[in-house]
Coordinates of N, CA, C and O in Angstrom, one line a residue:
M85 N 0.9 -1.2 0.0 CA 0.0 0.0 0.0 C 0.9 1.2 0.0 O 1.8 1.4 0.8
L86 N 0.6 2.1 -0.9 CA 1.3 3.4 -1.0 C 0.5 4.4 -0.2 O -0.7 4.6 -0.5
T87 N 1.2 5.1 0.7 CA 0.5 6.1 1.5 C 1.2 7.4 1.4 O 2.3 7.5 1.0
G88 N 0.5 8.5 1.9 CA 1.2 9.8 1.9 C 0.5 10.7 0.9 O -0.7 10.6 0.6
S89 N 1.2 11.6 0.3 CA 0.7 12.5 -0.7 C 0.4 11.7 -2.0 O 1.2 10.9 -2.5
L90 N -0.8 11.9 -2.5 CA -1.2 11.2 -3.7 C -0.6 11.9 -5.0 O -0.5 13.1 -5.1
P91 N -0.1 11.1 -5.9 CA 0.4 11.6 -7.2 C -0.8 12.2 -8.0 O -1.9 11.8 -7.9
K92 N -0.4 13.1 -9.0 CA -1.4 13.7 -9.8 C -1.9 12.7 -10.9 O -3.1 12.7 -11.2
Q93 N -1.0 11.9 -11.4 CA -1.3 10.9 -12.4 C -0.6 9.6 -12.1 O 0.4 9.6 -11.4
V94 N -1.2 8.5 -12.5 CA -0.7 7.1 -12.3 C -0.8 6.3 -13.5 O -1.6 6.6 -14.4
E95 N 0.0 5.3 -13.6 CA 0.0 4.3 -14.7 C -1.0 3.2 -14.2 O -0.6 2.3 -13.5
Y96 N -2.3 3.4 -14.5 CA -3.3 2.6 -13.9 C -3.2 1.1 -14.2 O -3.5 0.2 -13.4
R97 N -2.7 0.7 -15.4 CA -2.6 -0.7 -15.8 C -1.5 -1.4 -14.9 O -1.7 -2.5 -14.5
K98 N -0.4 -0.7 -14.7 CA 0.6 -1.2 -13.8 C 0.1 -1.4 -12.4 O 0.4 -2.4 -11.7
L99 N -0.6 -0.4 -11.9 CA -1.2 -0.5 -10.5 C -2.2 -1.7 -10.4 O -2.2 -2.4 -9.4
A100 N -3.0 -1.9 -11.5 CA -3.9 -3.0 -11.5 C -3.2 -4.3 -11.5 O -3.6 -5.3 -10.8
R101 N -2.2 -4.4 -12.3 CA -1.4 -5.7 -12.4 C -0.8 -6.0 -11.0 O -0.8 -7.2 -10.6
D102 N -0.3 -5.0 -10.3 CA 0.3 -5.2 -9.0 C -0.7 -5.2 -7.9 O -0.3 -5.3 -6.7
R103 N -2.0 -5.0 -8.2 CA -3.1 -4.9 -7.2 C -2.7 -3.9 -6.1 O -2.8 -4.1 -4.9
T104 N -2.4 -2.7 -6.5 CA -1.9 -1.7 -5.6 C -3.0 -0.9 -5.0 O -4.0 -0.6 -5.5
R105 N -2.7 -0.6 -3.7 CA -3.6 0.3 -2.9 C -2.9 1.6 -2.7 O -1.7 1.7 -2.4
L106 N -3.7 2.7 -2.9 CA -3.2 4.0 -2.7 C -4.0 4.7 -1.6 O -5.2 4.5 -1.6
A107 N -3.4 5.4 -0.7 CA -4.1 6.1 0.4 C -3.3 7.4 0.6 O -2.1 7.4 0.7
G108 N -4.1 8.4 0.8 CA -3.4 9.7 1.1 C -4.4 10.8 1.1 O -5.6 10.7 1.0
D109 N -3.9 12.0 1.2 CA -4.7 13.3 1.3 C -4.4 14.1 0.1 O -3.3 14.1 -0.4
L110 N -5.4 14.9 -0.2 CA -5.2 15.9 -1.3 C -5.9 17.2 -0.9 O -7.0 17.1 -0.3
S111 N -5.3 18.3 -1.2 CA -5.9 19.6 -0.8 C -7.1 19.8 -1.7 O -7.1 19.5 -2.9
I112 N -8.1 20.4 -1.1 CA -9.3 20.7 -1.8 C -9.0 21.7 -2.9 O -9.7 21.7 -4.0
V113 N -8.0 22.5 -2.7 CA -7.7 23.5 -3.8 C -7.3 22.8 -5.1 O -7.6 23.3 -6.2
Q114 N -6.7 21.6 -5.0 CA -6.3 20.9 -6.2 C -7.5 20.3 -7.0 O -7.4 19.9 -8.1
L115 N -8.7 20.3 -6.4 CA -9.9 19.8 -7.0 C -10.7 21.0 -7.4 O -11.7 21.4 -6.8
S116 N -10.4 21.6 -8.5 CA -10.9 22.9 -8.9 C -12.4 22.9 -9.1 O -13.1 23.9 -8.6
R117 N -13.0 21.9 -9.7 CA -14.4 21.9 -9.9 C -15.2 21.7 -8.6 O -16.2 22.3 -8.4
F118 N -14.7 20.9 -7.8 CA -15.2 20.6 -6.5 C -15.1 21.9 -5.6 O -16.1 22.3 -4.9
A119 N -14.0 22.5 -5.6 CA -13.7 23.7 -4.8 C -14.7 24.8 -5.2 O -15.1 25.6 -4.4
D120 N -15.0 24.9 -6.5 CA -15.9 26.0 -7.0 C -17.3 25.8 -6.4 O -18.1 26.8 -6.3
C121 N -17.7 24.7 -5.9 CA -19.0 24.4 -5.3 C -19.1 24.8 -3.8 O -20.1 24.7 -3.2
L122 N -17.9 25.2 -3.2 CA -17.8 25.4 -1.8 C -17.7 26.8 -1.4 O -17.3 27.7 -2.2
A123 N -18.0 27.1 -0.1 CA -17.8 28.5 0.4 C -16.3 28.8 0.8 O -15.9 29.9 0.8
S124 N -15.6 27.7 1.1 CA -14.2 27.8 1.5 C -13.4 26.7 0.8 O -13.9 25.6 0.7
H125 N -12.2 27.0 0.4 CA -11.3 26.0 -0.2 C -10.4 25.4 0.8 O -9.4 24.7 0.4
Q126 N -10.6 25.6 2.1 CA -9.7 25.0 3.1 C -10.1 23.5 3.3 O -11.2 23.1 3.2
G127 N -9.1 22.7 3.6 CA -9.3 21.3 4.0 C -8.6 20.3 3.1 O -8.0 20.7 2.1
Q128 N -8.7 19.1 3.5 CA -8.1 18.0 2.8 C -9.2 16.9 2.5 O -10.1 16.8 3.2
V129 N -8.9 16.2 1.4 CA -9.8 15.1 1.0 C -8.9 13.8 1.3 O -7.8 13.7 0.8
Q130 N -9.5 12.9 2.1 CA -8.8 11.6 2.4 C -9.3 10.6 1.3 O -10.5 10.4 1.2
V131 N -8.3 10.0 0.6 CA -8.7 9.1 -0.4 C -8.0 7.7 -0.2 O -6.8 7.7 0.2
T132 N -8.8 6.7 -0.5 CA -8.2 5.3 -0.5 C -8.7 4.6 -1.7 O -9.9 4.6 -2.0
L133 N -7.8 4.1 -2.5 CA -8.1 3.5 -3.8 C -7.4 2.2 -4.0 O -6.2 2.0 -3.6
K134 N -8.1 1.2 -4.6 CA -7.4 -0.1 -4.9 C -7.7 -0.3 -6.4 O -8.8 -0.2 -6.9
F135 N -6.6 -0.7 -7.1 CA -6.6 -1.0 -8.5 C -6.5 -2.5 -8.7 O -5.6 -3.1 -8.2
V136 N -7.4 -3.0 -9.4 CA -7.4 -4.5 -9.7 C -7.8 -4.7 -11.2 O -8.4 -3.9 -11.8
K137 N -7.3 -5.8 -11.7 CA -7.6 -6.2 -13.1 C -9.0 -6.8 -13.1 O -9.4 -7.6 -12.3
G138 N -9.7 -6.4 -14.1 CA -11.1 -6.9 -14.3 C -11.1 -7.8 -15.5 O -10.1 -8.2 -16.1
K139 N -12.3 -8.2 -15.9 CA -12.5 -9.0 -17.1 C -12.0 -8.4 -18.4 O -12.2 -7.2 -18.5
G140 N -11.5 -9.2 -19.3 CA -11.0 -8.6 -20.6 C -9.9 -7.6 -20.5 O -9.8 -6.8 -21.4
G141 N -9.1 -7.7 -19.4 CA -8.0 -6.7 -19.3 C -8.4 -5.3 -18.8 O -7.6 -4.4 -18.9
T142 N -9.6 -5.2 -18.4 CA -10.0 -3.8 -17.9 C -9.4 -3.6 -16.5 O -9.0 -4.5 -15.9
T143 N -9.5 -2.4 -16.1 CA -9.0 -2.0 -14.8 C -10.2 -1.5 -14.0 O -10.9 -0.7 -14.4
R144 N -10.3 -2.0 -12.8 CA -11.3 -1.6 -11.8 C -10.7 -0.8 -10.7 O -9.7 -1.2 -10.2
V145 N -11.3 0.3 -10.4 CA -10.8 1.1 -9.2 C -11.9 1.1 -8.2 O -13.1 1.5 -8.5
V146 N -11.6 0.7 -7.0 CA -12.5 0.6 -5.9 C -12.0 1.4 -4.7 O -10.8 1.3 -4.5
G147 N -12.8 2.2 -4.1 CA -12.3 2.9 -2.9 C -13.3 3.9 -2.4 O -14.5 3.8 -2.6
D148 N -12.8 4.9 -1.7 CA -13.6 6.0 -1.1 C -12.8 7.2 -1.0 O -11.6 7.2 -0.9
A149 N -13.6 8.3 -0.9 CA -13.0 9.7 -0.6 C -13.9 10.3 0.4 O -15.1 10.2 0.3
S150 N -13.3 11.1 1.3 CA -14.1 11.8 2.3 C -13.5 13.0 2.8 O -12.2 13.2 2.7
T151 N -14.3 14.0 3.2 CA -13.8 15.3 3.7 C -14.9 16.0 4.4 O -16.0 15.5 4.4
E152 N -14.6 17.1 5.1 CA -15.6 18.0 5.7 C -15.4 19.3 5.0 O -14.2 19.8 5.0
V153 N -16.4 19.9 4.4 CA -16.3 21.1 3.7 C -17.2 22.2 4.2 O -18.1 21.9 5.0
T154 N -16.9 23.4 3.8 CA -17.8 24.5 4.2 C -18.6 25.0 3.0 O -18.1 25.2 1.9
V155 N -19.9 25.0 3.2 CA -20.9 25.4 2.2 C -21.7 26.5 2.8 O -21.7 26.8 4.0
T156 N -22.5 27.1 1.9 CA -23.4 28.2 2.3 C -24.8 27.6 2.5 O -25.4 27.0 1.6
C157 N -25.4 27.8 3.7 CA -26.8 27.4 4.0 C -27.7 28.2 3.1 O -27.6 29.5 3.1
Q158 N -28.6 27.6 2.4 CA -29.4 28.3 1.4 C -30.6 28.9 2.1 O -31.4 29.6 1.4
Y159 N -30.8 28.7 3.4 CA -31.9 29.3 4.1 C -31.5 30.6 4.8 O -32.1 31.7 4.6
C160 N -30.3 30.6 5.5 CA -29.9 31.8 6.2 C -28.7 32.5 5.6 O -28.2 33.5 6.0
L161 N -28.1 31.8 4.6 CA -26.9 32.3 3.8 C -25.6 32.4 4.7 O -24.7 33.1 4.4
E162 N -25.6 31.7 5.8 CA -24.4 31.6 6.7 C -23.6 30.3 6.3 O -24.2 29.4 5.7
E163 N -22.3 30.3 6.6 CA -21.5 29.2 6.3 C -21.8 28.1 7.3 O -22.1 28.3 8.4
M164 N -21.6 26.8 6.8 CA -21.8 25.7 7.7 C -20.9 24.6 7.2 O -20.5 24.5 6.0
K165 N -20.5 23.7 8.1 CA -19.7 22.5 7.7 C -20.6 21.3 7.5 O -21.5 21.1 8.3
V166 N -20.2 20.5 6.4 CA -20.9 19.3 6.2 C -19.9 18.2 5.8 O -18.9 18.5 5.1
P167 N -20.1 17.0 6.2 CA -19.3 15.9 5.8 C -19.7 15.4 4.4 O -20.9 15.5 4.0
V168 N -18.7 15.1 3.6 CA -19.0 14.6 2.2 C -18.2 13.3 2.1 O -17.0 13.3 2.3
E169 N -18.9 12.2 1.7 CA -18.3 10.9 1.5 C -18.7 10.4 0.1 O -19.8 10.6 -0.3
A170 N -17.7 9.8 -0.6 CA -18.0 9.2 -1.9 C -17.4 7.8 -2.0 O -16.3 7.6 -1.6
S171 N -18.2 6.9 -2.5 CA -17.7 5.5 -2.8 C -17.3 5.5 -4.3 O -18.1 6.0 -5.1
I172 N -16.2 4.8 -4.6 CA -15.7 4.7 -5.9 C -15.7 3.3 -6.4 O -15.2 2.4 -5.6
N173 N -16.3 3.0 -7.5 CA -16.3 1.7 -8.1 C -16.4 1.9 -9.6 O -17.5 1.9 -10.2
L174 N -15.3 2.1 -10.3 CA -15.3 2.4 -11.7 C -14.5 1.4 -12.5 O -13.5 0.8 -12.0
L175 N -14.9 1.2 -13.7 CA -14.1 0.5 -14.7 C -13.4 1.6 -15.6 O -14.1 2.5 -16.1
I176 N -12.1 1.4 -15.8 CA -11.4 2.3 -16.7 C -11.5 1.7 -18.1 O -11.1 0.6 -18.3
V177 N -12.0 2.5 -19.0 CA -12.1 2.0 -20.4 C -11.3 3.0 -21.3 O -11.0 4.1 -20.9
E178 N -11.0 2.5 -22.5 CA -10.2 3.3 -23.4 C -10.9 4.1 -24.4 O -10.3 4.9 -25.1
S179 N -12.3 4.0 -24.5 CA -13.0 4.8 -25.5 C -14.4 5.1 -25.0 O -14.9 4.4 -24.1
T180 N -15.0 6.0 -25.7 CA -16.4 6.3 -25.4 C -17.3 5.2 -25.7 O -18.3 4.9 -25.1
E181 N -17.0 4.5 -26.8 CA -17.8 3.3 -27.3 C -17.8 2.2 -26.2 O -18.8 1.6 -25.9
A182 N -16.6 2.0 -25.6 CA -16.5 1.0 -24.5 C -17.3 1.5 -23.3 O -17.9 0.6 -22.6
L183 N -17.3 2.7 -23.0 CA -18.0 3.3 -21.9 C -19.5 3.0 -22.1 O -20.2 2.6 -21.2
L184 N -20.0 3.3 -23.3 CA -21.4 3.1 -23.6 C -21.8 1.6 -23.6 O -23.0 1.3 -23.4
A185 N -20.9 0.7 -23.8 CA -21.1 -0.7 -23.8 C -21.1 -1.3 -22.4 O -21.5 -2.5 -22.3
L186 N -20.8 -0.6 -21.4 CA -20.8 -1.1 -20.1 C -22.2 -1.5 -19.6 O -23.2 -0.8 -20.1
P187 N -22.3 -2.5 -18.8 CA -23.7 -2.9 -18.3 C -24.3 -1.7 -17.5 O -23.6 -0.9 -16.9
Q188 N -25.7 -1.7 -17.6 CA -26.4 -0.7 -16.9 C -26.1 -0.7 -15.4 O -26.0 -1.8 -14.8
G189 N -25.8 0.4 -14.8 CA -25.5 0.4 -13.4 C -24.0 0.4 -13.1 O -23.6 0.6 -12.0
Q190 N -23.2 0.1 -14.1 CA -21.7 0.1 -13.9 C -21.2 1.5 -14.4 O -21.4 1.9 -15.5
D191 N -20.5 2.1 -13.5 CA -19.9 3.4 -13.8 C -18.5 3.2 -14.5 O -17.8 2.2 -14.1
G192 N -18.1 4.0 -15.4 CA -16.9 3.9 -16.1 C -16.2 5.3 -16.2 O -16.8 6.3 -16.0
L193 N -14.9 5.2 -16.6 CA -14.2 6.4 -16.8 C -13.3 6.2 -18.0 O -12.6 5.2 -18.1
V194 N -13.4 7.1 -19.0 CA -12.6 7.0 -20.2 C -11.2 7.5 -20.0 O -11.0 8.7 -19.5
C195 N -10.2 6.7 -20.3 CA -8.8 7.2 -20.2 C -8.1 6.6 -21.5 O -7.9 5.4 -21.6
E196 N -7.8 7.5 -22.4 CA -7.3 7.1 -23.7 C -5.7 7.0 -23.7 O -5.2 6.6 -24.7
T197 N -5.1 7.3 -22.6 CA -3.6 7.2 -22.5 C -3.2 6.2 -21.4 O -4.1 5.6 -20.7
E198 N -2.0 6.0 -21.3 CA -1.4 5.1 -20.2 C -1.6 5.7 -18.8 O -1.6 5.0 -17.8
H199 N -1.6 7.0 -18.8 CA -1.6 7.7 -17.5 C -3.0 8.2 -17.2 O -3.7 8.9 -18.0
L200 N -3.5 8.0 -16.0 CA -4.8 8.4 -15.5 C -4.6 9.5 -14.5 O -3.8 9.4 -13.6
Q201 N -5.4 10.6 -14.7 CA -5.4 11.7 -13.8 C -6.2 11.2 -12.6 O -7.4 10.9 -12.7
L202 N -5.5 11.1 -11.4 CA -6.1 10.5 -10.2 C -7.3 11.3 -9.8 O -8.3 10.7 -9.3
I203 N -7.3 12.6 -9.9 CA -8.4 13.4 -9.5 C -9.7 13.1 -10.2 O -10.8 13.1 -9.7
D204 N -9.6 12.7 -11.5 CA -10.7 12.3 -12.3 C -11.5 11.1 -11.7 O -12.7 10.9 -12.0
V205 N -10.8 10.3 -10.9 CA -11.4 9.1 -10.4 C -12.5 9.5 -9.3 O -13.5 8.8 -9.2
F206 N -12.3 10.5 -8.5 CA -13.2 10.8 -7.4 C -13.8 12.2 -7.3 O -14.7 12.4 -6.6
E207 N -13.3 13.1 -8.1 CA -13.8 14.5 -8.0 C -15.3 14.5 -8.4 O -16.1 15.2 -7.7
D208 N -15.8 13.9 -9.4 CA -17.2 13.9 -9.8 C -18.0 13.3 -8.7 O -19.1 13.8 -8.4
E209 N -17.6 12.2 -8.1 CA -18.3 11.5 -7.0 C -18.5 12.5 -5.8 O -19.5 12.5 -5.2
L210 N -17.4 13.2 -5.5 CA -17.6 14.2 -4.4 C -18.6 15.3 -4.7 O -19.4 15.6 -3.9
I211 N -18.6 15.8 -6.0 CA -19.5 16.8 -6.4 C -20.9 16.3 -6.3 O -21.8 17.0 -5.7
V212 N -21.2 15.1 -6.7 CA -22.5 14.5 -6.7 C -23.0 14.3 -5.3 O -24.2 14.4 -5.0
N213 N -22.1 14.0 -4.4 CA -22.5 13.7 -3.0 C -22.6 15.0 -2.1 O -22.9 14.9 -0.9
L214 N -22.4 16.2 -2.7 CA -22.6 17.4 -1.9 C -24.1 17.5 -1.7 O -24.9 17.1 -2.6
P215 N -24.6 18.1 -0.6 CA -26.0 18.3 -0.5 C -26.5 19.2 -1.6 O -25.9 20.2 -1.9
M216 N -27.7 18.9 -2.2 CA -28.2 19.6 -3.3 C -28.6 21.0 -2.8 O -28.4 22.0 -3.5
V217 N -29.2 21.1 -1.6 CA -29.6 22.4 -1.0 C -29.1 22.4 0.4 O -29.8 21.9 1.3
P218 N -27.9 22.9 0.6 CA -27.4 22.9 2.0 C -28.2 23.7 2.9 O -28.6 24.8 2.6
K219 N -28.6 23.1 4.1 CA -29.4 23.8 5.1 C -29.1 23.3 6.5 O -28.9 22.1 6.6
H220 N -29.1 24.2 7.4 CA -28.9 23.8 8.8 C -30.0 22.9 9.2 O -31.1 22.9 8.7
T221 N -29.7 22.0 10.2 CA -30.7 21.1 10.7 C -31.3 21.7 12.0 O -30.8 22.6 12.7
D222 N -32.5 21.2 12.4 CA -33.2 21.6 13.6 C -33.4 23.0 13.8 O -33.4 23.6 14.9
G223 N -33.6 23.8 12.7 CA -33.9 25.2 12.9 C -32.7 26.0 13.4 O -32.9 27.1 13.9
Q224 N -31.5 25.6 13.3 CA -30.3 26.3 13.8 C -30.2 27.7 13.1 O -29.7 28.6 13.7
C225 N -30.5 27.7 11.8 CA -30.3 29.0 11.1 C -31.3 30.0 11.4 O -31.1 31.2 11.0
L226 N -32.4 29.7 11.9 CA -33.5 30.7 12.2 C -32.9 31.8 13.2 O -33.2 32.9 13.0
D227 N -32.2 31.3 14.2 CA -31.7 32.3 15.2 C -30.5 33.1 14.6 O -30.3 34.2 15.0
V228 N -29.7 32.5 13.7 CA -28.6 33.2 13.1 C -29.1 34.4 12.3 O -28.5 35.5 12.4
A229 N -30.1 34.2 11.5 CA -30.6 35.3 10.7 C -31.5 36.3 11.5 O -31.7 37.4 11.0
G230 N -31.9 36.0 12.7 CA -32.7 36.9 13.4 C -34.2 36.9 13.0 O -35.0 37.8 13.3
Y231 N -34.6 36.0 12.2 CA -35.9 35.9 11.6 C -36.6 34.7 12.2 O -36.1 33.6 12.2
V232 N -37.8 34.9 12.7 CA -38.6 33.8 13.3 C -39.9 33.8 12.5 O -40.8 34.6 12.7
P233 N -40.0 32.8 11.5 CA -41.3 32.8 10.8 C -42.4 32.2 11.6 O -42.2 31.4 12.6
T234 N -43.6 32.5 11.3 CA -44.8 32.0 12.1 C -45.2 30.6 11.6 O -46.0 30.0 12.4
D235 N -44.8 30.2 10.5 CA -45.3 28.9 10.0 C -44.4 27.7 10.4 O -44.6 26.6 10.0
V236 N -43.4 27.9 11.3 CA -42.6 26.8 11.7 C -43.1 26.3 13.1 O -43.3 27.1 14.0
P237 N -43.4 25.0 13.1 CA -44.0 24.5 14.4 C -43.1 24.8 15.6 O -41.8 24.6 15.5
G238 N -43.7 25.2 16.7 CA -42.9 25.5 17.9 C -42.3 26.9 18.0 O -41.7 27.3 18.9
R239 N -42.5 27.7 16.9 CA -42.0 29.0 16.9 C -43.2 30.0 16.7 O -44.1 29.7 16.0
T240 N -43.1 31.1 17.3 CA -44.2 32.1 17.1 C -43.5 33.4 16.8 O -42.5 33.8 17.4
G241 N -44.0 34.0 15.8 CA -43.5 35.3 15.4 C -44.4 36.4 15.8 O -45.5 36.2 16.2
E242 N -43.9 37.6 15.8 CA -44.7 38.8 16.1 C -45.6 39.2 14.9 O -45.1 39.1 13.8
E243 N -46.8 39.6 15.2 CA -47.7 40.0 14.1 C -47.2 41.4 13.7 O -46.8 42.2 14.5
P244 N -47.3 41.6 12.4 CA -46.9 43.0 11.9 C -47.8 44.0 12.5 O -49.1 43.8 12.6
T245 N -47.2 45.2 12.9 CA -48.0 46.2 13.5 C -48.6 47.2 12.4 O -49.7 47.7 12.6
A246 N -48.0 47.3 11.3 CA -48.5 48.2 10.3 C -49.4 47.4 9.4 O -49.2 46.2 9.1
E247 N -50.5 48.1 9.0 CA -51.5 47.5 8.1 C -50.9 47.3 6.7 O -50.3 48.2 6.2
T248 N -51.1 46.2 6.1 CA -50.6 45.9 4.8 C -51.5 46.5 3.7 O -52.8 46.4 3.8
H249 N -51.0 47.2 2.8 CA -51.7 47.9 1.7 C -52.1 46.8 0.7 O -51.3 46.0 0.2
R250 N -53.4 46.6 0.4 CA -53.9 45.6 -0.5 C -54.6 46.4 -1.6 O -55.8 46.7 -1.5
P251 N -54.0 46.6 -2.8 CA -54.6 47.4 -3.8 C -55.8 46.8 -4.5 O -56.6 47.5 -5.0
F252 N -55.9 45.5 -4.5 CA -57.0 44.8 -5.1 C -58.2 44.4 -4.2 O -59.1 43.7 -4.6
A253 N -58.1 44.7 -2.9 CA -59.1 44.3 -2.0 C -60.5 44.9 -2.3 O -61.5 44.2 -2.1
G254 N -60.6 46.1 -2.9 CA -61.8 46.7 -3.2 C -62.5 45.9 -4.4 O -63.7 46.0 -4.6
L255 N -61.8 45.2 -5.2 CA -62.4 44.5 -6.3 C -63.4 43.4 -5.9 O -64.4 43.2 -6.5
K256 N -63.2 42.8 -4.7 CA -64.1 41.8 -4.2 C -65.4 42.4 -3.9 O -66.5 41.8 -4.3
K257 N -65.4 43.6 -3.3 CA -66.7 44.3 -3.0 C -67.4 44.6 -4.3 O -68.6 44.4 -4.5
D258 N -66.7 45.2 -5.3 CA -67.3 45.5 -6.6 C -67.9 44.3 -7.3 O -68.9 44.4 -7.9
L259 N -67.2 43.2 -7.2 CA -67.6 42.0 -7.9 C -68.9 41.4 -7.2 O -69.8 41.0 -7.9
N260 N -69.0 41.5 -5.9 CA -70.2 41.1 -5.2 C -71.4 42.0 -5.5 O -72.5 41.5 -5.6
L261 N -71.2 43.3 -5.7 CA -72.3 44.2 -6.0 C -72.8 43.9 -7.4 O -74.0 44.0 -7.6
K262 N -72.0 43.6 -8.3 CA -72.4 43.3 -9.7 C -73.2 42.0 -9.8 O -74.1 41.9 -10.6
R263 N -72.9 41.1 -8.9 CA -73.6 39.8 -8.9 C -75.0 39.9 -8.3 O -75.8 39.1 -8.5
S264 N -75.1 40.8 -7.4 CA -76.4 41.0 -6.7 C -77.5 41.5 -7.5 O -77.7 41.9 -8.5

């Protein structure tokens, strides 16, 4: 097992032939597309990968990636930390045609050269596993924003003191008069 800092690219066929395991950390900054989805680029991604030979000379990559990232709560717009974990189970194929020929439910990755960009193996999985709409749990963000809505169970808001201007309220009266 190779541990420590992960290389940017690997000879995936050689790693599969030797049944190599890789484990290490990568800075979030190095994952540019993943980092663009976050509120902060601070932190490390812990990655563990195993390369094995598959049927017909294919290479299978199995492993996981995990990290804790800072995202923006879409309710209160404050930053919050969330864990992100991704499971990897990919077949490395040499062409788009081979990718399309994979059985349904089997994920693949096209690599047309001898060298595989290691980030390509897990960056998409991390992006997919980010919360679609990041939001604090248990109403934590209600207090942060200083807003207490009346429609949340267990919370009561103050009634507005000023009367709301309703420009079309008179139409109801006019409509009732015409029907009479």
